[in-house]
Coordinates of N, CA, C and O in Angstrom, one line a residue:
X265 N -14.2 7.2 -37.4 CA -13.0 6.7 -36.8 C -12.4 7.6 -35.8 O -11.9 7.2 -34.7
X266 N -12.3 8.9 -36.2 CA -11.7 9.9 -35.3 C -12.6 10.0 -34.0 O -12.0 10.2 -32.9
X267 N -13.9 10.0 -34.1 CA -14.8 10.0 -32.9 C -14.5 8.8 -32.0 O -14.4 9.0 -30.8
X268 N -14.4 7.6 -32.6 CA -14.1 6.4 -31.8 C -12.8 6.6 -31.1 O -12.6 6.2 -29.9
X269 N -11.8 7.1 -31.8 CA -10.5 7.3 -31.1 C -10.5 8.3 -30.0 O -10.0 8.1 -28.9
X270 N -11.3 9.4 -30.2 CA -11.4 10.4 -29.1 C -12.2 9.8 -27.9 O -11.8 10.0 -26.8
X271 N -13.2 9.0 -28.2 CA -13.9 8.4 -27.1 C -13.0 7.4 -26.3 O -13.0 7.4 -25.1
X272 N -12.2 6.6 -27.1 CA -11.3 5.7 -26.5 C -10.3 6.4 -25.6 O -10.0 6.0 -24.5
X273 N -9.7 7.5 -26.1 CA -8.7 8.2 -25.3 C -9.3 8.8 -24.1 O -8.7 8.8 -23.0
X274 N -10.6 9.3 -24.2 CA -11.3 9.9 -23.1 C -11.5 8.8 -22.0 O -11.2 9.0 -20.8
X275 N -11.9 7.6 -22.4 CA -12.1 6.5 -21.4 C -10.9 6.1 -20.8 O -10.8 5.8 -19.6
X276 N -9.8 6.0 -21.5 CA -8.5 5.7 -20.9 C -8.1 6.7 -19.9 O -7.7 6.3 -18.8
X277 N -8.3 8.0 -20.2 CA -8.0 9.0 -19.2 C -8.9 8.9 -18.0 O -8.5 9.0 -16.9
X278 N -10.2 8.7 -18.3 CA -11.2 8.7 -17.2 C -11.0 7.5 -16.3 O -11.1 7.6 -15.0
X279 N -10.6 6.4 -16.8 CA -10.5 5.1 -16.0 C -9.1 4.9 -15.4 O -8.9 3.8 -14.8
X280 N -8.2 5.9 -15.5 CA -6.9 5.7 -14.9 C -7.2 5.5 -13.4 O -8.0 6.2 -12.8
X281 N -6.5 4.6 -12.7 CA -6.7 4.3 -11.3 C -6.6 5.5 -10.4 O -7.4 5.7 -9.5
X282 N -5.6 6.4 -10.7 CA -5.4 7.6 -9.8 C -6.7 8.5 -9.9 O -7.1 9.0 -8.9
X283 N -7.2 8.7 -11.1 CA -8.3 9.5 -11.3 C -9.6 8.9 -10.7 O -10.4 9.6 -10.1
X284 N -9.7 7.6 -10.8 CA -10.9 6.9 -10.2 C -10.9 7.0 -8.7 O -11.9 7.3 -8.1
X285 N -9.7 6.9 -8.1 CA -9.6 7.1 -6.6 C -10.0 8.5 -6.2 O -10.7 8.7 -5.2
X286 N -9.4 9.5 -6.9 CA -9.8 10.9 -6.6 C -11.3 11.1 -6.8 O -11.9 11.7 -5.9
X287 N -11.9 10.6 -7.8 CA -13.3 10.8 -8.1 C -14.1 10.1 -7.0 O -15.1 10.6 -6.5
X288 N -13.7 8.8 -6.7 CA -14.5 8.1 -5.7 C -14.4 8.8 -4.4 O -15.4 8.8 -3.7
X289 N -13.3 9.3 -4.0 CA -13.2 10.0 -2.7 C -14.0 11.2 -2.7 O -14.7 11.5 -1.7
X290 N -13.9 12.0 -3.8 CA -14.8 13.2 -3.9 C -16.3 12.9 -3.8 O -17.0 13.6 -3.1
X291 N -16.7 11.9 -4.5 CA -18.1 11.5 -4.5 C -18.5 10.9 -3.1 O -19.6 11.1 -2.7
X292 N -17.6 10.2 -2.5 CA -17.9 9.7 -1.1 C -18.1 10.9 -0.2 O -19.1 11.0 0.6
X293 N -17.2 11.9 -0.3 CA -17.4 13.1 0.5 C -18.7 13.8 0.2 O -19.4 14.3 1.1
X294 N -19.1 13.9 -1.1 CA -20.4 14.5 -1.4 C -21.6 13.8 -0.8 O -22.5 14.4 -0.4
X295 N -21.5 12.4 -0.8 CA -22.5 11.6 -0.3 C -22.7 11.9 1.2 O -23.8 12.0 1.8
X296 N -21.5 12.1 1.9 CA -21.6 12.4 3.4 C -22.2 13.8 3.6 O -23.0 14.0 4.4
X297 N -21.7 14.7 2.8 CA -22.3 16.1 2.9 C -23.8 16.1 2.7 O -24.5 16.9 3.5
X298 N -24.3 15.4 1.8 CA -25.7 15.3 1.5 C -26.5 14.3 2.4 O -27.7 14.1 2.2
X299 N -25.7 13.7 3.3 CA -26.3 12.7 4.2 C -27.0 11.6 3.4 O -28.1 11.1 3.8
X300 N -26.5 11.3 2.3 CA -27.0 10.2 1.5 C -26.3 8.9 1.9 O -25.3 8.5 1.3
X301 N -26.8 8.3 2.9 CA -26.1 7.1 3.5 C -26.1 5.9 2.6 O -25.2 5.1 2.7
X302 N -27.1 5.8 1.7 CA -27.1 4.7 0.8 C -26.0 4.9 -0.2 O -25.2 3.9 -0.5
X303 N -25.8 6.1 -0.7 CA -24.7 6.3 -1.7 C -23.3 6.2 -0.9 O -22.4 5.6 -1.5
X304 N -23.2 6.7 0.3 CA -22.0 6.5 1.0 C -21.7 5.0 1.3 O -20.5 4.6 1.1
X305 N -22.7 4.2 1.6 CA -22.5 2.8 1.8 C -22.0 2.1 0.5 O -21.2 1.2 0.6
X306 N -22.4 2.6 -0.6 CA -22.0 2.0 -1.9 C -20.4 2.1 -2.1 O -19.9 1.3 -2.9
X307 N -19.8 3.1 -1.5 CA -18.4 3.3 -1.6 C -17.6 2.4 -0.6 O -16.4 2.3 -0.8
X308 N -18.2 1.9 0.4 CA -17.5 1.2 1.5 C -17.6 -0.3 1.3 O -18.6 -0.8 1.1
X309 N -16.4 -0.9 1.3 CA -16.3 -2.3 1.1 C -16.8 -3.1 2.2 O -16.8 -2.7 3.4
X310 N -17.2 -4.4 2.0 CA -17.8 -5.2 3.0 C -16.7 -5.6 4.0 O -17.0 -6.0 5.1
X311 N -15.4 -5.5 3.6 CA -14.3 -5.8 4.5 C -13.7 -4.6 5.2 O -12.6 -4.7 5.7
X312 N -14.4 -3.5 5.2 CA -13.9 -2.3 5.8 C -13.6 -2.5 7.3 O -14.3 -3.1 8.0
X313 N -12.4 -1.9 7.7 CA -12.0 -1.9 9.1 C -11.1 -0.7 9.3 O -10.2 -0.5 8.5
X314 N -11.4 0.1 10.3 CA -10.6 1.3 10.5 C -9.8 1.2 11.8 O -9.9 0.3 12.5
X315 N -8.9 2.2 12.0 CA -8.0 2.2 13.2 C -8.8 2.3 14.5 O -8.3 2.1 15.5
X316 N -10.0 2.8 14.4 CA -10.8 3.0 15.6 C -11.7 1.8 15.9 O -12.5 1.8 16.8
X317 N -11.5 0.7 15.2 CA -12.2 -0.6 15.4 C -13.6 -0.7 14.8 O -14.3 -1.6 15.1
X318 N -13.9 0.2 13.9 CA -15.2 0.2 13.2 C -15.1 -0.7 12.0 O -14.2 -0.7 11.2
X319 N -16.2 -1.5 11.8 CA -16.4 -2.2 10.5 C -17.4 -1.4 9.7 O -17.7 -0.3 10.1
X320 N -17.8 -2.0 8.6 CA -18.6 -1.2 7.7 C -19.9 -0.7 8.3 O -20.3 0.4 8.2
X321 N -20.6 -1.6 9.0 CA -21.9 -1.3 9.7 C -21.7 -0.2 10.7 O -22.5 0.7 10.8
X322 N -20.6 -0.4 11.5 CA -20.4 0.6 12.6 C -20.0 2.0 12.1 O -20.5 3.0 12.6
X323 N -19.2 2.1 11.0 CA -18.8 3.4 10.5 C -20.0 4.1 9.9 O -20.2 5.3 10.0
X324 N -20.9 3.3 9.2 CA -22.1 3.9 8.7 C -23.0 4.4 9.8 O -23.6 5.5 9.7
X325 N -23.1 3.7 10.8 CA -24.0 4.1 12.0 C -23.4 5.3 12.6 O -24.1 6.3 13.0
X326 N -22.1 5.4 12.8 CA -21.4 6.5 13.4 C -21.6 7.8 12.6 O -21.8 8.9 13.1
X327 N -21.5 7.6 11.2 CA -21.7 8.8 10.4 C -23.2 9.3 10.5 O -23.4 10.5 10.6
X328 N -24.1 8.3 10.5 CA -25.5 8.8 10.6 C -25.8 9.5 11.9 O -26.4 10.6 11.9
X329 N -25.3 8.9 13.0 CA -25.5 9.6 14.3 C -24.7 10.9 14.4 O -25.2 11.8 14.9
X330 N -23.4 10.9 14.0 CA -22.6 12.1 14.1 C -23.0 13.2 13.3 O -22.9 14.4 13.7
X331 N -23.6 13.0 12.1 CA -24.0 14.1 11.2 C -25.5 14.5 11.3 O -25.9 15.4 10.6
X332 N -26.2 13.8 12.2 CA -27.7 14.1 12.2 C -28.0 15.5 12.8 O -29.0 16.1 12.4
X333 N -27.0 16.0 13.5 CA -27.3 17.4 14.1 C -26.5 18.5 13.4 O -26.5 19.6 13.8
X334 N -26.0 18.1 12.2 CA -25.2 19.1 11.4 C -25.9 19.4 10.1 O -26.4 18.5 9.4
X335 N -26.1 20.7 9.8 CA -26.7 21.1 8.6 C -25.7 21.8 7.7 O -24.9 22.6 8.2
X336 N -25.8 21.6 6.4 CA -25.0 22.4 5.5 C -23.5 22.1 5.6 O -22.7 23.0 5.3
X337 N -23.1 20.9 5.9 CA -21.7 20.6 6.0 C -21.0 20.6 4.7 O -21.6 20.2 3.7
X338 N -19.8 21.0 4.6 CA -19.0 20.9 3.4 C -17.6 20.3 3.8 O -17.0 20.7 4.7
X339 N -17.3 19.2 3.0 CA -16.0 18.5 3.2 C -15.1 18.7 2.0 O -15.5 18.5 0.9
X340 N -13.9 19.2 2.3 CA -13.0 19.4 1.2 C -11.6 18.8 1.5 O -11.3 18.5 2.7
X341 N -10.8 18.5 0.5 CA -9.5 17.9 0.7 C -8.5 18.8 0.1 O -8.7 19.6 -0.8
X342 N -7.3 18.7 0.7 CA -6.1 19.4 0.2 C -4.9 18.6 0.3 O -4.8 17.6 1.1
X343 N -3.8 19.0 -0.4 CA -2.5 18.3 -0.4 C -2.8 16.8 -0.7 O -2.2 15.9 0.0
X344 N -3.6 16.5 -1.7 CA -3.9 15.1 -2.0 C -2.9 14.4 -2.8 O -2.4 15.0 -3.8
X345 N -2.5 13.2 -2.4 CA -1.7 12.3 -3.3 C -2.4 11.0 -3.4 O -3.1 10.5 -2.4
X346 N -2.2 10.3 -4.5 CA -2.7 9.0 -4.7 C -1.6 8.1 -5.1 O -0.9 8.4 -6.1
X347 N -1.5 6.9 -4.5 CA -0.5 5.9 -4.8 C -1.2 4.6 -5.1 O -2.0 4.2 -4.3
X348 N -1.0 4.1 -6.3 CA -1.7 2.9 -6.8 C -0.6 1.8 -6.9 O 0.4 2.0 -7.6
X349 N -0.9 0.6 -6.3 CA -0.1 -0.6 -6.5 C -1.0 -1.7 -6.8 O -1.6 -2.3 -5.9
X350 N -1.1 -2.0 -8.1 CA -2.0 -3.1 -8.5 C -3.4 -2.8 -8.2 O -4.0 -1.8 -8.7
X351 N -4.1 -3.7 -7.4 CA -5.5 -3.5 -7.1 C -5.7 -2.8 -5.8 O -6.8 -2.8 -5.2
X352 N -4.7 -2.2 -5.3 CA -4.7 -1.4 -4.0 C -4.3 0.0 -4.3 O -3.4 0.2 -5.0
X353 N -5.0 1.0 -3.7 CA -4.6 2.4 -3.8 C -4.8 3.1 -2.5 O -5.6 2.7 -1.7
X354 N -3.9 4.0 -2.3 CA -3.9 4.8 -1.0 C -4.1 6.3 -1.4 O -3.2 6.9 -2.1
X355 N -5.2 6.9 -0.9 CA -5.4 8.3 -1.0 C -4.9 8.9 0.3 O -5.3 8.5 1.4
X356 N -4.1 9.9 0.2 CA -3.6 10.6 1.4 C -3.8 12.1 1.2 O -3.5 12.7 0.1
X357 N -4.3 12.7 2.2 CA -4.6 14.2 2.2 C -5.2 14.7 3.4 O -5.6 14.0 4.3
X358 N -5.2 16.0 3.5 CA -5.9 16.7 4.6 C -7.3 16.8 4.3 O -7.8 16.9 3.1
X359 N -8.1 16.8 5.3 CA -9.6 17.0 5.2 C -10.0 18.2 6.0 O -9.6 18.4 7.1
X360 N -10.8 19.1 5.4 CA -11.2 20.3 6.0 C -12.8 20.3 6.0 O -13.4 20.0 5.0
X361 N -13.3 20.6 7.2 CA -14.8 20.6 7.4 C -15.2 22.0 7.6 O -14.6 22.7 8.4
X362 N -16.3 22.4 7.0 CA -16.9 23.7 7.2 C -18.4 23.7 7.1 O -18.9 22.7 6.6
X363 N -19.0 24.7 7.7 CA -20.5 24.7 7.6 C -21.0 25.8 8.6 O -20.2 26.4 9.3
X364 N -22.3 25.9 8.6 CA -22.9 26.9 9.5 C -22.6 26.7 11.0 O -22.5 25.6 11.4
X365 N -22.5 27.8 11.7 CA -22.1 27.7 13.1 C -23.2 27.0 13.9 O -24.3 27.3 13.9
X366 N -22.7 26.0 14.7 CA -23.5 25.3 15.7 C -22.5 24.6 16.6 O -21.3 24.5 16.3
X367 N -23.0 24.1 17.7 CA -22.1 23.5 18.7 C -21.4 22.2 18.1 O -20.2 22.0 18.3
X368 N -22.2 21.4 17.4 CA -21.7 20.2 16.9 C -20.7 20.5 15.8 O -19.7 19.9 15.7
X369 N -21.1 21.5 14.9 CA -20.2 21.8 13.8 C -18.8 22.3 14.4 O -17.8 22.0 13.8
X370 N -18.9 23.1 15.4 CA -17.6 23.6 16.0 C -16.8 22.5 16.6 O -15.6 22.5 16.4
X371 N -17.4 21.5 17.2 CA -16.7 20.4 17.7 C -16.0 19.6 16.5 O -14.9 19.2 16.6
X372 N -16.8 19.4 15.5 CA -16.2 18.6 14.3 C -15.1 19.4 13.7 O -14.0 18.8 13.4
X373 N -15.2 20.7 13.5 CA -14.2 21.5 12.9 C -12.9 21.5 13.8 O -11.8 21.4 13.3
X374 N -13.2 21.6 15.1 CA -12.0 21.6 16.1 C -11.3 20.3 16.0 O -10.0 20.3 15.9
X375 N -12.0 19.2 15.9 CA -11.3 17.9 15.9 C -10.6 17.6 14.6 O -9.5 17.1 14.6
X376 N -11.2 17.9 13.5 CA -10.7 17.6 12.2 C -9.8 18.6 11.6 O -8.7 18.3 11.1
X377 N -10.2 19.9 11.6 CA -9.4 20.9 11.0 C -8.1 21.2 11.7 O -7.2 21.8 11.0
X378 N -8.0 20.9 12.9 CA -6.7 21.1 13.6 C -5.6 20.1 13.4 O -4.5 20.2 13.8
X379 N -6.0 19.0 12.7 CA -5.1 17.9 12.5 C -4.0 18.3 11.6 O -4.2 18.9 10.5
X380 N -2.7 18.0 11.9 CA -1.6 18.3 11.1 C -1.2 17.0 10.3 O -0.4 17.1 9.3
X381 N -1.6 15.8 10.7 CA -1.3 14.6 10.0 C -2.4 14.3 9.0 O -3.6 14.6 9.3
X382 N -2.0 13.8 7.8 CA -3.1 13.6 6.8 C -3.9 12.3 7.1 O -3.5 11.4 7.8
X383 N -5.1 12.3 6.5 CA -5.9 11.1 6.5 C -5.4 10.2 5.4 O -4.8 10.6 4.4
X384 N -5.5 8.9 5.7 CA -5.1 7.9 4.7 C -6.4 7.0 4.4 O -6.9 6.4 5.4
X385 N -6.8 7.0 3.2 CA -7.9 6.2 2.8 C -7.4 5.1 1.8 O -6.8 5.4 0.8
X386 N -7.6 3.8 2.2 CA -7.2 2.7 1.4 C -8.4 2.2 0.6 O -9.4 1.9 1.1
X387 N -8.1 2.1 -0.7 CA -9.2 1.6 -1.6 C -8.7 0.3 -2.3 O -7.5 0.1 -2.5
X388 N -9.6 -0.7 -2.5 CA -9.3 -1.9 -3.2 C -10.1 -2.0 -4.5 O -11.3 -1.7 -4.4
X389 N -9.5 -2.5 -5.5 CA -10.3 -2.7 -6.8 C -10.8 -4.1 -6.7 O -10.0 -5.1 -6.6
X390 N -12.1 -4.3 -6.8 CA -12.7 -5.6 -6.6 C -12.8 -6.5 -7.8 O -12.9 -7.7 -7.7
X391 N -12.7 -5.9 -9.0 CA -12.9 -6.7 -10.2 C -12.0 -6.1 -11.3 O -11.3 -5.1 -11.1
X392 N -12.1 -6.6 -12.5 CA -11.4 -6.0 -13.6 C -11.9 -4.7 -14.1 O -11.3 -4.0 -14.9
X393 N -13.1 -4.4 -13.7 CA -13.7 -3.1 -14.1 C -12.9 -2.0 -13.5 O -12.6 -1.9 -12.3
X394 N -12.5 -1.0 -14.3 CA -11.7 0.1 -13.8 C -12.3 1.0 -12.8 O -11.7 1.8 -12.1
X395 N -13.6 1.0 -12.7 CA -14.4 1.8 -11.7 C -14.8 1.1 -10.5 O -15.4 1.7 -9.6
X396 N -14.4 -0.1 -10.3 CA -14.9 -1.0 -9.2 C -14.0 -0.9 -8.0 O -13.4 -1.9 -7.6
X397 N -13.9 0.3 -7.4 CA -13.1 0.5 -6.2 C -14.0 0.6 -5.0 O -15.0 1.3 -5.0
X398 N -13.5 0.1 -3.8 CA -14.2 0.2 -2.6 C -13.3 0.6 -1.5 O -12.1 0.2 -1.4
X399 N -13.8 1.5 -0.6 CA -13.0 2.0 0.6 C -12.9 0.8 1.6 O -14.0 0.3 2.0
X400 N -11.7 0.5 2.0 CA -11.6 -0.6 3.0 C -10.9 -0.2 4.3 O -10.9 -0.9 5.3
X401 N -10.3 1.0 4.3 CA -9.7 1.5 5.6 C -9.5 3.0 5.5 O -9.2 3.6 4.5
X402 N -9.7 3.6 6.7 CA -9.5 5.0 6.9 C -8.6 5.1 8.2 O -8.9 4.4 9.2
X403 N -7.6 6.0 8.1 CA -6.8 6.2 9.3 C -6.2 7.6 9.4 O -6.1 8.2 8.4
X404 N -5.9 8.0 10.6 CA -5.2 9.2 10.8 C -4.6 9.1 12.2 O -5.4 9.0 13.2
X405 N -3.3 9.0 12.3 CA -2.7 8.6 13.6 C -2.9 9.7 14.7 O -2.8 9.4 15.8
X406 N -3.3 10.9 14.3 CA -3.5 12.0 15.3 C -4.9 12.1 15.7 O -5.2 12.8 16.7
X407 N -5.9 11.4 15.1 CA -7.3 11.5 15.4 C -7.7 10.4 16.4 O -7.6 9.2 16.0
X408 N -8.1 10.8 17.5 CA -8.6 9.8 18.5 C -10.1 9.9 18.6 O -10.6 11.0 18.8
X409 N -10.7 8.8 18.5 CA -12.2 8.7 18.6 C -12.4 7.6 19.7 O -12.2 6.5 19.4
X410 N -12.9 8.0 20.8 CA -13.2 7.0 21.9 C -14.3 6.0 21.4 O -15.2 6.4 20.7
X411 N -14.1 4.8 21.8 CA -15.1 3.7 21.4 C -16.5 4.1 21.8 O -17.4 3.7 21.2
X412 N -16.6 4.8 22.9 CA -18.0 5.1 23.4 C -18.4 6.5 23.0 O -19.3 7.1 23.7
X413 N -17.8 7.1 22.0 CA -18.1 8.4 21.6 C -19.6 8.6 21.1 O -20.1 9.7 21.1
X414 N -20.2 7.5 20.7 CA -21.6 7.6 20.2 C -22.5 6.7 21.0 O -22.2 5.7 21.4

């Protein structure tokens, strides 16, 4: 009985929406770092749309193209807050990129690490399952990405 209670309490803690959003975001970043585009795609909702006009297919293609010349990238987050309202959650925080020196890496670091405004990642829960969250929007008012950047 005590074991069942401990497992139940652990699952309640594990499946809290705030914790799920933090874990999903961390795991999404790890998928990007490892260039595991199949895993990254699993985190992105079919209704994804970002401030730069990308839908799900376009953002995945931009990531593939943009990171193909980068080795050993590390993505970390800081000053993270998560706000959950029903089946919608917003992850807000700074993103820091690091990795071995190269021209492309320096460009990425210059563009992302210099931002003073936080990134906002909007997640939606698709079902009653506490782990069924998908990324549906990314924005950062200070980050400009030209439509013809890739």
